[in-house]
């Protein structure tokens, strides 16, 4: 079994910055794509950013130039640096990882529990 634990969510003023973390633990052999999603009240969950094992990144247009996704493969951890935050960035942020376990060759998809980001004066 694998667990993803997020941290870093908080209340921040518009224009401020936050850094989210997501640490994976368990019987992990390898992690493929790591992604951050977010879901605001009344809206569907949307992809914010993703990073492949080789370092290739993708961002939603709404966060390009403001957010930076990164990963530490040795620590099985992913980060999301969020700068110039806007009220519309407020949401619950979820991490998602594709994980290959130490037993077998099947890849499984896991979600974190979510961390709240509030952007308000």
mmCIF file of N, CA and C in Angstrom:
data_model
loop_
_atom_site.group_PDB
_atom_site.id
_atom_site.type_symbol
_atom_site.label_atom_id
_atom_site.label_comp_id
_atom_site.label_asym_id
_atom_site.label_seq_id
_atom_site.Cartn_x
_atom_site.Cartn_y
_atom_site.Cartn_z
ATOM 1 N N UNK A 1 0.846 -1.195 0.000
ATOM 2 C CA UNK A 1 0.000 0.000 0.000
ATOM 3 C C UNK A 1 0.877 1.239 0.000
ATOM 4 N N UNK A 2 0.346 2.301 -0.591
ATOM 5 C CA UNK A 2 1.070 3.570 -0.689
ATOM 6 C C UNK A 2 0.207 4.676 -0.123
ATOM 7 N N UNK A 3 0.818 5.567 0.584
ATOM 8 C CA UNK A 3 0.114 6.739 1.096
ATOM 9 C C UNK A 3 0.772 8.005 0.590
ATOM 10 N N UNK A 4 -0.067 8.980 0.224
ATOM 11 C CA UNK A 4 0.414 10.297 -0.176
ATOM 12 C C UNK A 4 -0.047 11.295 0.878
ATOM 13 N N UNK A 5 0.880 12.055 1.396
ATOM 14 C CA UNK A 5 0.557 13.032 2.430
ATOM 15 C C UNK A 5 0.953 14.413 1.948
ATOM 16 N N UNK A 6 -0.043 15.296 1.864
ATOM 17 C CA UNK A 6 0.197 16.661 1.417
ATOM 18 C C UNK A 6 0.355 17.584 2.611
ATOM 19 N N UNK A 7 1.039 18.670 2.386
ATOM 20 C CA UNK A 7 1.169 19.701 3.402
ATOM 21 C C UNK A 7 1.456 21.036 2.713
ATOM 22 N N UNK A 8 1.267 22.102 3.478
ATOM 23 C CA UNK A 8 1.620 23.417 2.969
ATOM 24 C C UNK A 8 0.448 24.330 2.677
ATOM 25 N N UNK A 9 -0.758 23.799 2.667
ATOM 26 C CA UNK A 9 -1.902 24.651 2.418
ATOM 27 C C UNK A 9 -2.102 25.645 3.551
ATOM 28 N N UNK A 10 -2.606 26.826 3.201
ATOM 29 C CA UNK A 10 -2.774 27.868 4.206
ATOM 30 C C UNK A 10 -3.618 28.994 3.636
ATOM 31 N N UNK A 11 -3.871 29.977 4.492
ATOM 32 C CA UNK A 11 -4.509 31.224 4.075
ATOM 33 C C UNK A 11 -3.406 32.202 3.687
ATOM 34 N N UNK A 12 -3.521 32.788 2.521
ATOM 35 C CA UNK A 12 -2.514 33.730 2.044
ATOM 36 C C UNK A 12 -3.214 34.888 1.350
ATOM 37 N N UNK A 13 -2.598 36.047 1.393
ATOM 38 C CA UNK A 13 -3.163 37.215 0.730
ATOM 39 C C UNK A 13 -2.893 37.157 -0.768
ATOM 40 N N UNK A 14 -3.727 37.809 -1.557
ATOM 41 C CA UNK A 14 -3.443 37.890 -3.003
ATOM 42 C C UNK A 14 -2.046 38.447 -3.237
ATOM 43 N N UNK A 15 -1.351 37.838 -4.194
ATOM 44 C CA UNK A 15 0.018 38.229 -4.462
ATOM 45 C C UNK A 15 1.051 37.466 -3.664
ATOM 46 N N UNK A 16 0.586 36.713 -2.694
ATOM 47 C CA UNK A 16 1.493 35.959 -1.844
ATOM 48 C C UNK A 16 1.945 34.650 -2.468
ATOM 49 N N UNK A 17 2.720 33.895 -1.695
ATOM 50 C CA UNK A 17 3.290 32.630 -2.167
ATOM 51 C C UNK A 17 3.039 31.524 -1.154
ATOM 52 N N UNK A 18 2.972 30.314 -1.680
ATOM 53 C CA UNK A 18 2.885 29.120 -0.864
ATOM 54 C C UNK A 18 3.672 28.017 -1.543
ATOM 55 N N UNK A 19 4.141 27.062 -0.745
ATOM 56 C CA UNK A 19 4.798 25.886 -1.293
ATOM 57 C C UNK A 19 4.104 24.649 -0.736
ATOM 58 N N UNK A 20 3.524 23.877 -1.628
ATOM 59 C CA UNK A 20 2.884 22.624 -1.245
ATOM 60 C C UNK A 20 3.869 21.477 -1.402
ATOM 61 N N UNK A 21 3.723 20.481 -0.538
ATOM 62 C CA UNK A 21 4.532 19.275 -0.624
ATOM 63 C C UNK A 21 3.627 18.052 -0.623
ATOM 64 N N UNK A 22 4.093 16.996 -1.260
ATOM 65 C CA UNK A 22 3.376 15.725 -1.254
ATOM 66 C C UNK A 22 4.417 14.621 -1.151
ATOM 67 N N UNK A 23 4.371 13.894 -0.062
ATOM 68 C CA UNK A 23 5.334 12.828 0.173
ATOM 69 C C UNK A 23 4.648 11.477 0.071
ATOM 70 N N UNK A 24 5.242 10.593 -0.688
ATOM 71 C CA UNK A 24 4.717 9.240 -0.854
ATOM 72 C C UNK A 24 5.506 8.275 0.022
ATOM 73 N N UNK A 25 4.793 7.346 0.629
ATOM 74 C CA UNK A 25 5.451 6.338 1.450
ATOM 75 C C UNK A 25 4.788 4.986 1.224
ATOM 76 N N UNK A 26 5.554 3.931 1.495
ATOM 77 C CA UNK A 26 5.025 2.587 1.313
ATOM 78 C C UNK A 26 5.996 1.752 0.504
ATOM 79 N N UNK A 27 5.470 0.685 -0.056
ATOM 80 C CA UNK A 27 6.291 -0.263 -0.808
ATOM 81 C C UNK A 27 6.459 0.216 -2.254
ATOM 82 N N UNK A 28 7.263 1.256 -2.403
ATOM 83 C CA UNK A 28 7.422 1.923 -3.691
ATOM 84 C C UNK A 28 8.683 1.452 -4.392
ATOM 85 N N UNK A 29 8.501 1.019 -5.639
ATOM 86 C CA UNK A 29 9.664 0.699 -6.475
ATOM 87 C C UNK A 29 10.036 1.881 -7.356
ATOM 88 N N UNK A 30 9.014 2.501 -7.911
ATOM 89 C CA UNK A 30 9.265 3.626 -8.801
ATOM 90 C C UNK A 30 8.001 4.479 -8.900
ATOM 91 N N UNK A 31 8.188 5.760 -9.138
ATOM 92 C CA UNK A 31 7.062 6.661 -9.352
ATOM 93 C C UNK A 31 7.181 7.292 -10.728
ATOM 94 N N UNK A 32 6.114 7.230 -11.485
ATOM 95 C CA UNK A 32 6.096 7.826 -12.810
ATOM 96 C C UNK A 32 5.649 9.267 -12.724
ATOM 97 N N UNK A 33 4.547 9.543 -13.391
ATOM 98 C CA UNK A 33 4.045 10.920 -13.413
ATOM 99 C C UNK A 33 3.526 11.322 -12.037
ATOM 100 N N UNK A 34 3.902 12.520 -11.636
ATOM 101 C CA UNK A 34 3.371 13.138 -10.419
ATOM 102 C C UNK A 34 2.572 14.368 -10.846
ATOM 103 N N UNK A 35 1.437 14.581 -10.235
ATOM 104 C CA UNK A 35 0.577 15.689 -10.657
ATOM 105 C C UNK A 35 -0.078 16.371 -9.463
ATOM 106 N N UNK A 36 -0.378 17.649 -9.674
ATOM 107 C CA UNK A 36 -1.200 18.405 -8.738
ATOM 108 C C UNK A 36 -2.524 18.730 -9.427
ATOM 109 N N UNK A 37 -3.618 18.490 -8.720
ATOM 110 C CA UNK A 37 -4.944 18.873 -9.155
ATOM 111 C C UNK A 37 -5.517 19.820 -8.112
ATOM 112 N N UNK A 38 -6.570 20.519 -8.491
ATOM 113 C CA UNK A 38 -7.272 21.338 -7.527
ATOM 114 C C UNK A 38 -8.762 21.316 -7.822
ATOM 115 N N UNK A 39 -9.513 21.546 -6.752
ATOM 116 C CA UNK A 39 -10.965 21.577 -6.892
ATOM 117 C C UNK A 39 -11.517 22.684 -6.014
ATOM 118 N N UNK A 40 -12.154 23.637 -6.657
ATOM 119 C CA UNK A 40 -12.808 24.733 -5.955
ATOM 120 C C UNK A 40 -14.276 24.352 -5.731
ATOM 121 N N UNK A 41 -14.930 24.958 -4.749
ATOM 122 C CA UNK A 41 -16.336 24.644 -4.471
ATOM 123 C C UNK A 41 -17.208 24.831 -5.709
ATOM 124 N N UNK A 42 -17.996 23.829 -6.020
ATOM 125 C CA UNK A 42 -18.900 23.912 -7.151
ATOM 126 C C UNK A 42 -18.259 23.703 -8.501
ATOM 127 N N UNK A 43 -16.980 23.390 -8.512
ATOM 128 C CA UNK A 43 -16.278 23.195 -9.779
ATOM 129 C C UNK A 43 -15.691 21.791 -9.849
ATOM 130 N N UNK A 44 -15.386 21.369 -11.061
ATOM 131 C CA UNK A 44 -14.771 20.070 -11.247
ATOM 132 C C UNK A 44 -13.286 20.132 -10.885
ATOM 133 N N UNK A 45 -12.774 18.969 -10.528
ATOM 134 C CA UNK A 45 -11.337 18.887 -10.260
ATOM 135 C C UNK A 45 -10.586 19.114 -11.556
ATOM 136 N N UNK A 46 -9.524 19.934 -11.492
ATOM 137 C CA UNK A 46 -8.764 20.250 -12.695
ATOM 138 C C UNK A 46 -7.282 20.012 -12.468
ATOM 139 N N UNK A 47 -6.604 19.667 -13.539
ATOM 140 C CA UNK A 47 -5.163 19.455 -13.497
ATOM 141 C C UNK A 47 -4.462 20.802 -13.446
ATOM 142 N N UNK A 48 -3.578 20.938 -12.487
ATOM 143 C CA UNK A 48 -2.811 22.179 -12.332
ATOM 144 C C UNK A 48 -1.442 22.043 -12.996
ATOM 145 N N UNK A 49 -0.749 20.969 -12.673
ATOM 146 C CA UNK A 49 0.596 20.762 -13.209
ATOM 147 C C UNK A 49 0.978 19.306 -13.059
ATOM 148 N N UNK A 50 1.870 18.860 -13.920
ATOM 149 C CA UNK A 50 2.377 17.502 -13.830
ATOM 150 C C UNK A 50 3.857 17.486 -14.166
ATOM 151 N N UNK A 51 4.536 16.468 -13.655
ATOM 152 C CA UNK A 51 5.964 16.315 -13.919
ATOM 153 C C UNK A 51 6.267 14.838 -14.097
ATOM 154 N N UNK A 52 6.946 14.523 -15.200
ATOM 155 C CA UNK A 52 7.285 13.150 -15.491
ATOM 156 C C UNK A 52 8.593 12.789 -14.781
ATOM 157 N N UNK A 53 8.889 11.507 -14.760
ATOM 158 C CA UNK A 53 10.058 11.042 -14.024
ATOM 159 C C UNK A 53 11.348 11.641 -14.565
ATOM 160 N N UNK A 54 11.349 11.987 -15.837
ATOM 161 C CA UNK A 54 12.541 12.584 -16.425
ATOM 162 C C UNK A 54 12.633 14.086 -16.250
ATOM 163 N N UNK A 55 11.577 14.669 -15.685
ATOM 164 C CA UNK A 55 11.598 16.096 -15.399
ATOM 165 C C UNK A 55 10.727 16.953 -16.304
ATOM 166 N N UNK A 56 10.151 16.368 -17.337
ATOM 167 C CA UNK A 56 9.270 17.143 -18.216
ATOM 168 C C UNK A 56 8.048 17.613 -17.444
ATOM 169 N N UNK A 57 7.718 18.882 -17.615
ATOM 170 C CA UNK A 57 6.598 19.465 -16.877
ATOM 171 C C UNK A 57 5.513 19.983 -17.812
ATOM 172 N N UNK A 58 4.304 20.028 -17.286
ATOM 173 C CA UNK A 58 3.166 20.607 -17.986
ATOM 174 C C UNK A 58 2.351 21.415 -16.992
ATOM 175 N N UNK A 59 1.800 22.526 -17.467
ATOM 176 C CA UNK A 59 1.030 23.409 -16.603
ATOM 177 C C UNK A 59 -0.290 23.797 -17.258
ATOM 178 N N UNK A 60 -1.290 24.008 -16.424
ATOM 179 C CA UNK A 60 -2.519 24.618 -16.898
ATOM 180 C C UNK A 60 -2.201 26.056 -17.305
ATOM 181 N N UNK A 61 -2.881 26.536 -18.315
ATOM 182 C CA UNK A 61 -2.620 27.895 -18.787
ATOM 183 C C UNK A 61 -2.802 28.925 -17.682
ATOM 184 N N UNK A 62 -3.729 28.663 -16.793
ATOM 185 C CA UNK A 62 -4.056 29.629 -15.752
ATOM 186 C C UNK A 62 -2.936 29.815 -14.726
ATOM 187 N N UNK A 63 -1.990 28.883 -14.672
ATOM 188 C CA UNK A 63 -0.924 28.984 -13.660
ATOM 189 C C UNK A 63 0.468 29.127 -14.277
ATOM 190 N N UNK A 64 0.557 29.086 -15.583
ATOM 191 C CA UNK A 64 1.864 29.200 -16.243
ATOM 192 C C UNK A 64 2.544 30.506 -15.864
ATOM 193 N N UNK A 65 3.812 30.402 -15.521
ATOM 194 C CA UNK A 65 4.574 31.580 -15.149
ATOM 195 C C UNK A 65 4.460 31.944 -13.678
ATOM 196 N N UNK A 66 3.521 31.316 -12.979
ATOM 197 C CA UNK A 66 3.340 31.617 -11.552
ATOM 198 C C UNK A 66 3.633 30.411 -10.668
ATOM 199 N N UNK A 67 3.320 29.230 -11.151
ATOM 200 C CA UNK A 67 3.511 28.001 -10.373
ATOM 201 C C UNK A 67 4.676 27.208 -10.956
ATOM 202 N N UNK A 68 5.382 26.514 -10.076
ATOM 203 C CA UNK A 68 6.477 25.646 -10.503
ATOM 204 C C UNK A 68 6.358 24.303 -9.798
ATOM 205 N N UNK A 69 6.294 23.245 -10.585
ATOM 206 C CA UNK A 69 6.248 21.903 -10.025
ATOM 207 C C UNK A 69 7.644 21.305 -10.051
ATOM 208 N N UNK A 70 7.982 20.551 -9.016
ATOM 209 C CA UNK A 70 9.284 19.896 -8.968
ATOM 210 C C UNK A 70 9.155 18.592 -8.189
ATOM 211 N N UNK A 71 10.188 17.767 -8.278
ATOM 212 C CA UNK A 71 10.150 16.487 -7.580
ATOM 213 C C UNK A 71 11.527 16.107 -7.092
ATOM 214 N N UNK A 72 11.524 15.363 -6.007
ATOM 215 C CA UNK A 72 12.746 14.793 -5.453
ATOM 216 C C UNK A 72 12.561 13.285 -5.505
ATOM 217 N N UNK A 73 13.123 12.653 -6.499
ATOM 218 C CA UNK A 73 12.896 11.226 -6.690
ATOM 219 C C UNK A 73 13.451 10.386 -5.538
ATOM 220 N N UNK A 74 14.544 10.807 -4.973
ATOM 221 C CA UNK A 74 15.134 10.045 -3.872
ATOM 222 C C UNK A 74 14.240 10.042 -2.640
ATOM 223 N N UNK A 75 13.477 11.133 -2.488
ATOM 224 C CA UNK A 75 12.605 11.269 -1.328
ATOM 225 C C UNK A 75 11.150 10.949 -1.649
ATOM 226 N N UNK A 76 10.869 10.569 -2.898
ATOM 227 C CA UNK A 76 9.486 10.289 -3.322
ATOM 228 C C UNK A 76 8.560 11.443 -2.975
ATOM 229 N N UNK A 77 9.024 12.632 -3.254
ATOM 230 C CA UNK A 77 8.291 13.842 -2.861
ATOM 231 C C UNK A 77 8.149 14.782 -4.035
ATOM 232 N N UNK A 78 7.025 15.448 -4.063
ATOM 233 C CA UNK A 78 6.720 16.420 -5.108
ATOM 234 C C UNK A 78 6.378 17.746 -4.449
ATOM 235 N N UNK A 79 6.675 18.816 -5.167
ATOM 236 C CA UNK A 79 6.425 20.151 -4.637
ATOM 237 C C UNK A 79 5.661 20.983 -5.658
ATOM 238 N N UNK A 80 4.964 21.994 -5.147
ATOM 239 C CA UNK A 80 4.335 22.982 -6.014
ATOM 240 C C UNK A 80 4.588 24.352 -5.395
ATOM 241 N N UNK A 81 5.460 25.110 -6.026
ATOM 242 C CA UNK A 81 5.724 26.483 -5.603
ATOM 243 C C UNK A 81 4.718 27.381 -6.293
ATOM 244 N N UNK A 82 3.938 28.083 -5.510
ATOM 245 C CA UNK A 82 2.879 28.931 -6.043
ATOM 246 C C UNK A 82 3.191 30.383 -5.688
ATOM 247 N N UNK A 83 3.399 31.185 -6.709
ATOM 248 C CA UNK A 83 3.687 32.607 -6.525
ATOM 249 C C UNK A 83 2.571 33.441 -7.139
ATOM 250 N N UNK A 84 2.535 34.700 -6.756
ATOM 251 C CA UNK A 84 1.545 35.639 -7.291
ATOM 252 C C UNK A 84 0.142 35.050 -7.225
ATOM 253 N N UNK A 85 -0.203 34.533 -6.075
ATOM 254 C CA UNK A 85 -1.489 33.866 -5.926
ATOM 255 C C UNK A 85 -2.649 34.827 -6.108
ATOM 256 N N UNK A 86 -3.706 34.297 -6.713
ATOM 257 C CA UNK A 86 -4.916 35.062 -6.988
ATOM 258 C C UNK A 86 -6.094 34.424 -6.241
ATOM 259 N N UNK A 87 -7.133 35.165 -6.009
ATOM 260 C CA UNK A 87 -8.309 34.577 -5.343
ATOM 261 C C UNK A 87 -8.847 33.353 -6.086
ATOM 262 N N UNK A 88 -8.727 33.352 -7.398
ATOM 263 C CA UNK A 88 -9.227 32.218 -8.173
ATOM 264 C C UNK A 88 -8.351 30.976 -8.041
ATOM 265 N N UNK A 89 -7.213 31.085 -7.384
ATOM 266 C CA UNK A 89 -6.384 29.911 -7.111
ATOM 267 C C UNK A 89 -6.867 29.153 -5.871
ATOM 268 N N UNK A 90 -7.761 29.754 -5.129
ATOM 269 C CA UNK A 90 -8.258 29.120 -3.909
ATOM 270 C C UNK A 90 -8.983 27.824 -4.241
ATOM 271 N N UNK A 91 -8.600 26.754 -3.556
ATOM 272 C CA UNK A 91 -9.168 25.436 -3.829
ATOM 273 C C UNK A 91 -8.546 24.433 -2.861
ATOM 274 N N UNK A 92 -9.067 23.225 -2.900
ATOM 275 C CA UNK A 92 -8.376 22.113 -2.267
ATOM 276 C C UNK A 92 -7.430 21.531 -3.309
ATOM 277 N N UNK A 93 -6.180 21.426 -2.956
ATOM 278 C CA UNK A 93 -5.167 20.910 -3.867
ATOM 279 C C UNK A 93 -4.862 19.451 -3.517
ATOM 280 N N UNK A 94 -4.887 18.621 -4.545
ATOM 281 C CA UNK A 94 -4.659 17.192 -4.378
ATOM 282 C C UNK A 94 -3.420 16.763 -5.157
ATOM 283 N N UNK A 95 -2.631 15.895 -4.564
ATOM 284 C CA UNK A 95 -1.535 15.316 -5.324
ATOM 285 C C UNK A 95 -1.949 13.947 -5.847
ATOM 286 N N UNK A 96 -1.332 13.579 -6.924
ATOM 287 C CA UNK A 96 -1.641 12.326 -7.601
ATOM 288 C C UNK A 96 -0.349 11.741 -8.142
ATOM 289 N N UNK A 97 -0.168 10.449 -7.939
ATOM 290 C CA UNK A 97 1.053 9.805 -8.421
ATOM 291 C C UNK A 97 0.748 8.444 -9.027
ATOM 292 N N UNK A 98 1.496 8.099 -10.060
ATOM 293 C CA UNK A 98 1.472 6.746 -10.625
ATOM 294 C C UNK A 98 2.653 5.981 -10.038
ATOM 295 N N UNK A 99 2.347 4.898 -9.350
ATOM 296 C CA UNK A 99 3.365 4.222 -8.555
ATOM 297 C C UNK A 99 3.485 2.763 -8.964
ATOM 298 N N UNK A 100 4.717 2.318 -9.094
ATOM 299 C CA UNK A 100 4.973 0.891 -9.267
ATOM 300 C C UNK A 100 5.454 0.362 -7.928
ATOM 301 N N UNK A 101 4.797 -0.672 -7.476
ATOM 302 C CA UNK A 101 5.128 -1.244 -6.177
ATOM 303 C C UNK A 101 6.378 -2.106 -6.260
ATOM 304 N N UNK A 102 6.902 -2.441 -5.092
ATOM 305 C CA UNK A 102 8.088 -3.294 -5.055
ATOM 306 C C UNK A 102 7.769 -4.728 -5.458
ATOM 307 N N UNK A 103 6.508 -5.089 -5.359
ATOM 308 C CA UNK A 103 6.086 -6.424 -5.771
ATOM 309 C C UNK A 103 5.305 -6.318 -7.071
ATOM 310 N N UNK A 104 5.729 -7.024 -8.090
ATOM 311 C CA UNK A 104 5.013 -6.997 -9.350
ATOM 312 C C UNK A 104 5.415 -5.854 -10.259
ATOM 313 N N UNK A 105 4.738 -5.763 -11.393
ATOM 314 C CA UNK A 105 5.079 -4.749 -12.392
ATOM 315 C C UNK A 105 3.905 -3.825 -12.705
ATOM 316 N N UNK A 106 2.805 -3.974 -11.993
ATOM 317 C CA UNK A 106 1.630 -3.141 -12.237
ATOM 318 C C UNK A 106 1.822 -1.748 -11.653
ATOM 319 N N UNK A 107 1.349 -0.757 -12.398
ATOM 320 C CA UNK A 107 1.359 0.624 -11.917
ATOM 321 C C UNK A 107 -0.020 0.943 -11.332
ATOM 322 N N UNK A 108 -0.024 1.640 -10.216
ATOM 323 C CA UNK A 108 -1.258 2.037 -9.546
ATOM 324 C C UNK A 108 -1.290 3.556 -9.409
ATOM 325 N N UNK A 109 -2.502 4.081 -9.389
ATOM 326 C CA UNK A 109 -2.693 5.517 -9.258
ATOM 327 C C UNK A 109 -3.204 5.849 -7.852
ATOM 328 N N UNK A 110 -2.554 6.801 -7.214
ATOM 329 C CA UNK A 110 -2.915 7.171 -5.845
ATOM 330 C C UNK A 110 -3.192 8.670 -5.730
ATOM 331 N N UNK A 111 -4.083 8.978 -4.790
ATOM 332 C CA UNK A 111 -4.429 10.377 -4.496
ATOM 333 C C UNK A 111 -4.085 10.701 -3.051
ATOM 334 N N UNK A 112 -3.702 11.943 -2.835
ATOM 335 C CA UNK A 112 -3.571 12.442 -1.480
ATOM 336 C C UNK A 112 -4.924 12.878 -0.947
ATOM 337 N N UNK A 113 -4.921 13.297 0.313
ATOM 338 C CA UNK A 113 -6.189 13.645 0.976
ATOM 339 C C UNK A 113 -6.612 15.082 0.700
ATOM 340 N N UNK A 114 -5.711 15.878 0.153
ATOM 341 C CA UNK A 114 -6.027 17.264 -0.160
ATOM 342 C C UNK A 114 -5.545 18.232 0.901
ATOM 343 N N UNK A 115 -5.175 19.409 0.455
ATOM 344 C CA UNK A 115 -4.765 20.481 1.367
ATOM 345 C C UNK A 115 -5.416 21.776 0.884
ATOM 346 N N UNK A 116 -5.963 22.532 1.822
ATOM 347 C CA UNK A 116 -6.742 23.711 1.485
ATOM 348 C C UNK A 116 -5.840 24.926 1.263
ATOM 349 N N UNK A 117 -6.050 25.576 0.147
ATOM 350 C CA UNK A 117 -5.387 26.852 -0.142
ATOM 351 C C UNK A 117 -6.466 27.923 -0.231
ATOM 352 N N UNK A 118 -6.346 28.929 0.611
ATOM 353 C CA UNK A 118 -7.290 30.039 0.621
ATOM 354 C C UNK A 118 -6.540 31.314 0.292
ATOM 355 N N UNK A 119 -7.050 32.063 -0.667
ATOM 356 C CA UNK A 119 -6.420 33.319 -1.075
ATOM 357 C C UNK A 119 -7.426 34.438 -0.829
ATOM 358 N N UNK A 120 -7.134 35.241 0.162
ATOM 359 C CA UNK A 120 -8.081 36.273 0.567
ATOM 360 C C UNK A 120 -7.343 37.400 1.275
ATOM 361 N N UNK A 121 -7.832 38.647 1.091
ATOM 362 C CA UNK A 121 -7.173 39.779 1.771
ATOM 363 C C UNK A 121 -7.228 39.639 3.290
#
